PDB file of C-alpha atoms in Angstrom:
ATOM      1  CA  UNK A   1       0.036  -0.218  -0.429  1.00 49.00           C
ATOM      2  CA  UNK A   2       1.242   3.447  -0.439  1.00 37.00           C
ATOM      3  CA  UNK A   3       0.280   6.769   0.337  1.00 43.00           C
ATOM      4  CA  UNK A   4      -0.597   9.086  -2.331  1.00 39.00           C
ATOM      5  CA  UNK A   5       1.352  12.581  -2.715  1.00 41.00           C
ATOM      6  CA  UNK A   6      -1.255  14.864  -2.314  1.00 44.00           C
ATOM      7  CA  UNK A   7      -1.753  13.654   1.167  1.00 42.00           C
ATOM      8  CA  UNK A   8      -0.722  14.069   4.733  1.00 44.00           C
ATOM      9  CA  UNK A   9       0.079  11.538   6.972  1.00 45.00           C
ATOM     10  CA  UNK A  10      -0.104  12.225  10.796  1.00 46.00           C
ATOM     11  CA  UNK A  11       2.668  11.679  12.778  1.00 48.00           C
ATOM     12  CA  UNK A  12       2.271   9.207  15.598  1.00 47.00           C
ATOM     13  CA  UNK A  13       0.350  10.788  18.794  1.00 46.00           C
ATOM     14  CA  UNK A  14       3.096   8.995  21.647  1.00 50.00           C
ATOM     15  CA  UNK A  15       1.398   7.209  24.270  1.00 54.00           C
ATOM     16  CA  UNK A  16       0.559   8.674  27.677  1.00 53.00           C
ATOM     17  CA  UNK A  17       2.575   8.003  30.243  1.00 76.00           C
ATOM     18  CA  UNK A  18       1.488   4.990  32.519  1.00 87.00           C
ATOM     19  CA  UNK A  19       0.795   5.211  36.979  1.00 93.00           C
ATOM     20  CA  UNK A  20       4.472   3.121  38.525  1.00 96.00           C
ATOM     21  CA  UNK A  21       3.240  -0.145  38.304  1.00 97.00           C
ATOM     22  CA  UNK A  22       5.856  -0.726  41.187  1.00 98.00           C
ATOM     23  CA  UNK A  23       4.377   0.306  44.314  1.00 98.00           C
ATOM     24  CA  UNK A  24       0.995  -2.557  43.651  1.00 98.00           C
ATOM     25  CA  UNK A  25       3.638  -4.857  42.667  1.00 98.00           C
ATOM     26  CA  UNK A  26       5.052  -5.189  45.950  1.00 98.00           C
ATOM     27  CA  UNK A  27       2.079  -4.256  47.701  1.00 98.00           C
ATOM     28  CA  UNK A  28       0.832  -8.323  46.359  1.00 98.00           C
ATOM     29  CA  UNK A  29       3.779  -9.337  47.026  1.00 98.00           C
ATOM     30  CA  UNK A  30       4.468  -8.290  50.591  1.00 98.00           C
ATOM     31  CA  UNK A  31       0.601  -9.611  51.360  1.00 98.00           C
ATOM     32  CA  UNK A  32       0.868 -13.001  50.610  1.00 98.00           C
ATOM     33  CA  UNK A  33       4.228 -13.353  51.302  1.00 98.00           C
ATOM     34  CA  UNK A  34       2.889 -12.169  54.671  1.00 98.00           C
ATOM     35  CA  UNK A  35      -0.362 -14.795  55.156  1.00 98.00           C
ATOM     36  CA  UNK A  36       2.390 -17.924  53.840  1.00 98.00           C
ATOM     37  CA  UNK A  37       5.401 -16.781  56.108  1.00 98.00           C
ATOM     38  CA  UNK A  38       2.472 -16.465  58.860  1.00 98.00           C
ATOM     39  CA  UNK A  39       1.589 -19.899  58.095  1.00 97.00           C
ATOM     40  CA  UNK A  40       5.156 -20.845  58.125  1.00 97.00           C
ATOM     41  CA  UNK A  41       5.755 -19.359  61.610  1.00 98.00           C
ATOM     42  CA  UNK A  42       2.704 -21.296  62.682  1.00 97.00           C
ATOM     43  CA  UNK A  43       1.352 -17.688  63.897  1.00 97.00           C
ATOM     44  CA  UNK A  44      -2.004 -19.929  62.441  1.00 96.00           C
ATOM     45  CA  UNK A  45      -1.877 -22.968  64.391  1.00 93.00           C
ATOM     46  CA  UNK A  46      -5.313 -23.476  65.827  1.00 90.00           C
ATOM     47  CA  UNK A  47      -6.973 -20.260  64.395  1.00 91.00           C
ATOM     48  CA  UNK A  48      -7.579 -20.611  61.467  1.00 94.00           C
ATOM     49  CA  UNK A  49      -7.252 -23.410  58.223  1.00 94.00           C
ATOM     50  CA  UNK A  50      -3.569 -22.112  57.613  1.00 92.00           C
ATOM     51  CA  UNK A  51      -4.688 -21.745  53.584  1.00 95.00           C
ATOM     52  CA  UNK A  52      -5.086 -18.618  53.287  1.00 96.00           C
ATOM     53  CA  UNK A  53      -2.087 -17.258  51.715  1.00 97.00           C
ATOM     54  CA  UNK A  54      -3.744 -19.104  48.812  1.00 97.00           C
ATOM     55  CA  UNK A  55      -6.179 -17.102  46.699  1.00 97.00           C
ATOM     56  CA  UNK A  56      -4.329 -14.702  47.159  1.00 98.00           C
ATOM     57  CA  UNK A  57      -0.951 -16.807  45.361  1.00 98.00           C
ATOM     58  CA  UNK A  58      -3.870 -16.158  42.735  1.00 98.00           C
ATOM     59  CA  UNK A  59      -5.498 -12.925  42.677  1.00 98.00           C
ATOM     60  CA  UNK A  60      -2.999 -11.071  44.258  1.00 98.00           C
ATOM     61  CA  UNK A  61       0.913 -12.379  44.482  1.00 98.00           C
ATOM     62  CA  UNK A  62      -0.207 -14.016  41.195  1.00 98.00           C
ATOM     63  CA  UNK A  63      -2.383 -12.097  38.789  1.00 98.00           C
ATOM     64  CA  UNK A  64      -1.694  -8.269  40.113  1.00 98.00           C
ATOM     65  CA  UNK A  65       1.840  -8.597  40.765  1.00 98.00           C
ATOM     66  CA  UNK A  66       1.955  -9.603  36.976  1.00 98.00           C
ATOM     67  CA  UNK A  67       0.480  -7.177  35.818  1.00 98.00           C
ATOM     68  CA  UNK A  68       2.593  -4.616  37.726  1.00 98.00           C
ATOM     69  CA  UNK A  69       5.170  -6.890  35.497  1.00 98.00           C
ATOM     70  CA  UNK A  70       3.071  -6.540  32.294  1.00 97.00           C
ATOM     71  CA  UNK A  71       3.180  -2.441  32.727  1.00 97.00           C
ATOM     72  CA  UNK A  72       6.727  -2.425  33.922  1.00 97.00           C
ATOM     73  CA  UNK A  73       7.965  -3.868  30.222  1.00 96.00           C
ATOM     74  CA  UNK A  74       5.523  -0.876  28.599  1.00 95.00           C
ATOM     75  CA  UNK A  75       7.526   1.970  31.382  1.00 94.00           C
ATOM     76  CA  UNK A  76      10.693  -0.189  29.379  1.00 95.00           C
ATOM     77  CA  UNK A  77      11.960  -1.511  32.938  1.00 97.00           C
ATOM     78  CA  UNK A  78      13.762  -4.422  32.294  1.00 98.00           C
ATOM     79  CA  UNK A  79      14.550  -4.843  36.143  1.00 98.00           C
ATOM     80  CA  UNK A  80      11.002  -4.485  37.087  1.00 98.00           C
ATOM     81  CA  UNK A  81       8.982  -6.333  34.736  1.00 98.00           C
ATOM     82  CA  UNK A  82      11.233  -9.237  35.243  1.00 98.00           C
ATOM     83  CA  UNK A  83      10.780  -9.171  39.027  1.00 98.00           C
ATOM     84  CA  UNK A  84       7.750  -8.385  39.299  1.00 98.00           C
ATOM     85  CA  UNK A  85       6.553 -10.836  36.052  1.00 98.00           C
ATOM     86  CA  UNK A  86       8.374 -13.644  37.364  1.00 98.00           C
ATOM     87  CA  UNK A  87       7.760 -13.631  41.381  1.00 98.00           C
ATOM     88  CA  UNK A  88       3.403 -13.127  39.727  1.00 98.00           C
ATOM     89  CA  UNK A  89       4.696 -16.588  38.329  1.00 98.00           C
ATOM     90  CA  UNK A  90       5.953 -18.157  41.434  1.00 98.00           C
ATOM     91  CA  UNK A  91       2.865 -17.661  43.508  1.00 98.00           C
ATOM     92  CA  UNK A  92       0.367 -18.721  40.570  1.00 98.00           C
ATOM     93  CA  UNK A  93       3.109 -21.557  39.990  1.00 98.00           C
ATOM     94  CA  UNK A  94       3.138 -22.479  43.875  1.00 98.00           C
ATOM     95  CA  UNK A  95      -0.566 -22.251  43.776  1.00 97.00           C
ATOM     96  CA  UNK A  96      -1.075 -24.686  40.933  1.00 97.00           C
ATOM     97  CA  UNK A  97       1.223 -27.039  42.690  1.00 96.00           C
ATOM     98  CA  UNK A  98      -0.479 -27.333  45.881  1.00 95.00           C
ATOM     99  CA  UNK A  99      -3.662 -27.845  44.473  1.00 94.00           C
ATOM    100  CA  UNK A 100      -2.970 -30.647  41.522  1.00 93.00           C
ATOM    101  CA  UNK A 101       0.107 -31.802  43.259  1.00 92.00           C
ATOM    102  CA  UNK A 102      -0.013 -32.006  46.773  1.00 89.00           C
ATOM    103  CA  UNK A 103      -3.790 -32.036  46.536  1.00 80.00           C
ATOM    104  CA  UNK A 104      -3.249 -35.723  44.996  1.00 79.00           C
ATOM    105  CA  UNK A 105      -0.181 -36.714  47.126  1.00 72.00           C
ATOM    106  CA  UNK A 106      -2.315 -36.035  50.322  1.00 60.00           C
ATOM    107  CA  UNK A 107      -4.457 -39.359  50.037  1.00 54.00           C
ATOM    108  CA  UNK A 108      -1.200 -41.101  49.703  1.00 52.00           C
ATOM    109  CA  UNK A 109       1.228 -39.304  51.567  1.00 56.00           C
ATOM    110  CA  UNK A 110       1.356 -37.837  54.640  1.00 56.00           C
ATOM    111  CA  UNK A 111       1.466 -33.606  54.347  1.00 55.00           C
ATOM    112  CA  UNK A 112       4.842 -32.311  55.639  1.00 58.00           C
ATOM    113  CA  UNK A 113       6.601 -35.693  55.274  1.00 68.00           C
ATOM    114  CA  UNK A 114       9.955 -35.591  52.719  1.00 75.00           C
ATOM    115  CA  UNK A 115       8.223 -36.380  49.365  1.00 83.00           C
ATOM    116  CA  UNK A 116       6.166 -33.340  49.395  1.00 89.00           C
ATOM    117  CA  UNK A 117       9.013 -30.776  51.095  1.00 92.00           C
ATOM    118  CA  UNK A 118      11.742 -31.634  48.549  1.00 94.00           C
ATOM    119  CA  UNK A 119       9.293 -30.420  45.788  1.00 95.00           C
ATOM    120  CA  UNK A 120       9.009 -27.252  47.908  1.00 97.00           C
ATOM    121  CA  UNK A 121      12.622 -27.179  48.536  1.00 97.00           C
ATOM    122  CA  UNK A 122      13.624 -27.580  44.619  1.00 97.00           C
ATOM    123  CA  UNK A 123      11.453 -24.697  43.676  1.00 98.00           C
ATOM    124  CA  UNK A 124      12.730 -22.866  46.332  1.00 98.00           C
ATOM    125  CA  UNK A 125      16.440 -23.256  45.317  1.00 98.00           C
ATOM    126  CA  UNK A 126      15.840 -23.099  41.975  1.00 98.00           C
ATOM    127  CA  UNK A 127      14.069 -18.866  42.554  1.00 98.00           C
ATOM    128  CA  UNK A 128      17.364 -18.276  45.348  1.00 98.00           C
ATOM    129  CA  UNK A 129      18.932 -18.992  42.155  1.00 98.00           C
ATOM    130  CA  UNK A 130      17.174 -16.127  40.157  1.00 98.00           C
ATOM    131  CA  UNK A 131      16.913 -13.999  43.212  1.00 98.00           C
ATOM    132  CA  UNK A 132      20.471 -14.160  43.271  1.00 98.00           C
ATOM    133  CA  UNK A 133      21.240 -11.873  40.242  1.00 98.00           C
ATOM    134  CA  UNK A 134      18.549 -10.316  41.543  1.00 98.00           C
ATOM    135  CA  UNK A 135      19.824  -9.381  44.126  1.00 98.00           C
ATOM    136  CA  UNK A 136      22.938  -8.113  42.648  1.00 98.00           C
ATOM    137  CA  UNK A 137      21.584  -5.868  40.163  1.00 98.00           C
ATOM    138  CA  UNK A 138      18.970  -4.135  42.963  1.00 98.00           C
ATOM    139  CA  UNK A 139      21.763  -2.693  44.251  1.00 98.00           C
ATOM    140  CA  UNK A 140      21.648  -0.179  40.858  1.00 98.00           C
ATOM    141  CA  UNK A 141      18.610   0.932  42.228  1.00 97.00           C
ATOM    142  CA  UNK A 142      17.899   1.494  45.903  1.00 98.00           C
ATOM    143  CA  UNK A 143      18.723   1.160  49.304  1.00 98.00           C
ATOM    144  CA  UNK A 144      14.768  -0.373  50.029  1.00 98.00           C
ATOM    145  CA  UNK A 145      14.866  -2.579  46.811  1.00 98.00           C
ATOM    146  CA  UNK A 146      18.101  -3.355  47.512  1.00 98.00           C
ATOM    147  CA  UNK A 147      16.548  -4.755  51.079  1.00 98.00           C
ATOM    148  CA  UNK A 148      13.363  -6.654  49.487  1.00 98.00           C
ATOM    149  CA  UNK A 149      15.839  -8.863  47.661  1.00 98.00           C
ATOM    150  CA  UNK A 150      18.037  -9.103  50.775  1.00 98.00           C
ATOM    151  CA  UNK A 151      15.669 -10.442  53.175  1.00 98.00           C
ATOM    152  CA  UNK A 152      13.889 -13.102  50.358  1.00 98.00           C
ATOM    153  CA  UNK A 153      17.035 -14.450  49.815  1.00 98.00           C
ATOM    154  CA  UNK A 154      16.982 -15.107  53.322  1.00 98.00           C
ATOM    155  CA  UNK A 155      13.765 -16.906  53.412  1.00 98.00           C
ATOM    156  CA  UNK A 156      14.142 -18.512  50.029  1.00 98.00           C
ATOM    157  CA  UNK A 157      17.358 -20.313  51.775  1.00 98.00           C
ATOM    158  CA  UNK A 158      16.475 -20.894  54.829  1.00 98.00           C
ATOM    159  CA  UNK A 159      12.782 -22.259  53.515  1.00 98.00           C
ATOM    160  CA  UNK A 160      14.766 -23.975  51.221  1.00 98.00           C
ATOM    161  CA  UNK A 161      16.930 -26.323  54.070  1.00 98.00           C
ATOM    162  CA  UNK A 162      13.833 -26.493  55.768  1.00 97.00           C
ATOM    163  CA  UNK A 163      11.953 -28.680  53.513  1.00 96.00           C
ATOM    164  CA  UNK A 164      14.944 -30.393  51.941  1.00 96.00           C
ATOM    165  CA  UNK A 165      15.858 -31.279  55.488  1.00 96.00           C
ATOM    166  CA  UNK A 166      12.315 -32.470  56.347  1.00 94.00           C
ATOM    167  CA  UNK A 167      13.159 -29.739  59.222  1.00 96.00           C
ATOM    168  CA  UNK A 168       9.848 -28.456  60.901  1.00 95.00           C
ATOM    169  CA  UNK A 169      11.777 -25.697  62.851  1.00 97.00           C
ATOM    170  CA  UNK A 170      13.378 -24.278  60.336  1.00 98.00           C
ATOM    171  CA  UNK A 171      10.812 -23.923  58.407  1.00 97.00           C
ATOM    172  CA  UNK A 172       9.187 -21.970  61.152  1.00 98.00           C
ATOM    173  CA  UNK A 173      12.120 -20.075  61.415  1.00 98.00           C
ATOM    174  CA  UNK A 174      11.932 -19.468  57.340  1.00 98.00           C
ATOM    175  CA  UNK A 175       8.667 -18.123  58.076  1.00 98.00           C
ATOM    176  CA  UNK A 176       9.427 -15.586  60.675  1.00 98.00           C
ATOM    177  CA  UNK A 177      12.336 -14.318  57.629  1.00 98.00           C
ATOM    178  CA  UNK A 178       9.236 -14.298  55.478  1.00 98.00           C
ATOM    179  CA  UNK A 179       7.548 -12.222  57.740  1.00 98.00           C
ATOM    180  CA  UNK A 180      11.009  -9.226  57.731  1.00 98.00           C
ATOM    181  CA  UNK A 181      10.702  -9.863  53.932  1.00 98.00           C
ATOM    182  CA  UNK A 182       6.744  -8.554  53.684  1.00 98.00           C
ATOM    183  CA  UNK A 183       7.316  -5.822  55.905  1.00 98.00           C
ATOM    184  CA  UNK A 184      10.415  -4.652  54.414  1.00 98.00           C
ATOM    185  CA  UNK A 185       8.249  -5.131  50.651  1.00 98.00           C
ATOM    186  CA  UNK A 186       5.274  -3.177  51.948  1.00 98.00           C
ATOM    187  CA  UNK A 187       7.989  -0.108  53.085  1.00 98.00           C
ATOM    188  CA  UNK A 188       8.990  -0.065  49.555  1.00 98.00           C
ATOM    189  CA  UNK A 189       5.459  -0.102  48.010  1.00 98.00           C
ATOM    190  CA  UNK A 190       4.088   2.888  50.315  1.00 98.00           C
ATOM    191  CA  UNK A 191       7.152   5.311  49.798  1.00 97.00           C
ATOM    192  CA  UNK A 192       7.020   4.325  46.335  1.00 97.00           C
ATOM    193  CA  UNK A 193       3.108   5.117  46.301  1.00 97.00           C
ATOM    194  CA  UNK A 194       4.565   8.674  48.535  1.00 96.00           C
ATOM    195  CA  UNK A 195       6.586   9.635  46.143  1.00 93.00           C
ATOM    196  CA  UNK A 196       4.397   9.615  42.920  1.00 92.00           C
ATOM    197  CA  UNK A 197       2.075  12.022  44.938  1.00 93.00           C
ATOM    198  CA  UNK A 198       2.319  15.425  45.047  1.00 81.00           C
ATOM    199  CA  UNK A 199       2.416  15.544  48.372  1.00 88.00           C
ATOM    200  CA  UNK A 200       4.271  16.820  51.578  1.00 93.00           C
ATOM    201  CA  UNK A 201       4.357  12.889  52.950  1.00 94.00           C
ATOM    202  CA  UNK A 202       7.512  10.885  51.023  1.00 94.00           C
ATOM    203  CA  UNK A 203       9.135   7.732  52.601  1.00 96.00           C
ATOM    204  CA  UNK A 204      12.739   7.778  51.679  1.00 96.00           C
ATOM    205  CA  UNK A 205      14.321   4.711  49.806  1.00 97.00           C
ATOM    206  CA  UNK A 206      17.728   4.787  49.578  1.00 97.00           C
ATOM    207  CA  UNK A 207      21.255   5.548  46.985  1.00 97.00           C
ATOM    208  CA  UNK A 208      21.587   3.086  44.974  1.00 97.00           C
ATOM    209  CA  UNK A 209      24.285   0.669  46.624  1.00 96.00           C
ATOM    210  CA  UNK A 210      26.268   0.207  43.058  1.00 94.00           C
ATOM    211  CA  UNK A 211      26.209   3.582  41.170  1.00 80.00           C
TER     212      UNK A 211
END
């Protein structure tokens, strides 16, 4: 197809910028991590099913975080797109494993045995490997984001060790480390919201550790 010479072609209109999706992605990650970590830390023992995290692994930590990652692609933020999309997939995948694998295995294999725990150990080990290079690159973002990935790295390593060793005490300790991770992620999310507003309340995130 061609355009005749006596016609003019209107210039493309630049797409309007979108709001920063990072605070949403961090909030989704924080809340779902908090719910699962509270269960791992035995805070939910005797007062709930312990599975409150499952629905939010699909809807909030999964879908909302995945959407945040897609919007980061729109913002040309390769770090945010990779991090949010990957951990959105992590939560969806963990939820599917819980329903499709652990749910089917439980009639034949007692919950909490090495068979199911080793599955979780492998999952967490794989994400700890991914998180290691994301931790390194997060040092170029700011201190708050680095703290999220640092505490997350510790959480994944401790939980992986606990599940491979079939150690309830180590998994419980990993739950407490996960609660710290959730709080750090919530703070970083709140800082992103505050700094995205033209208001007086601003929460510091610190400078990049690696310039």
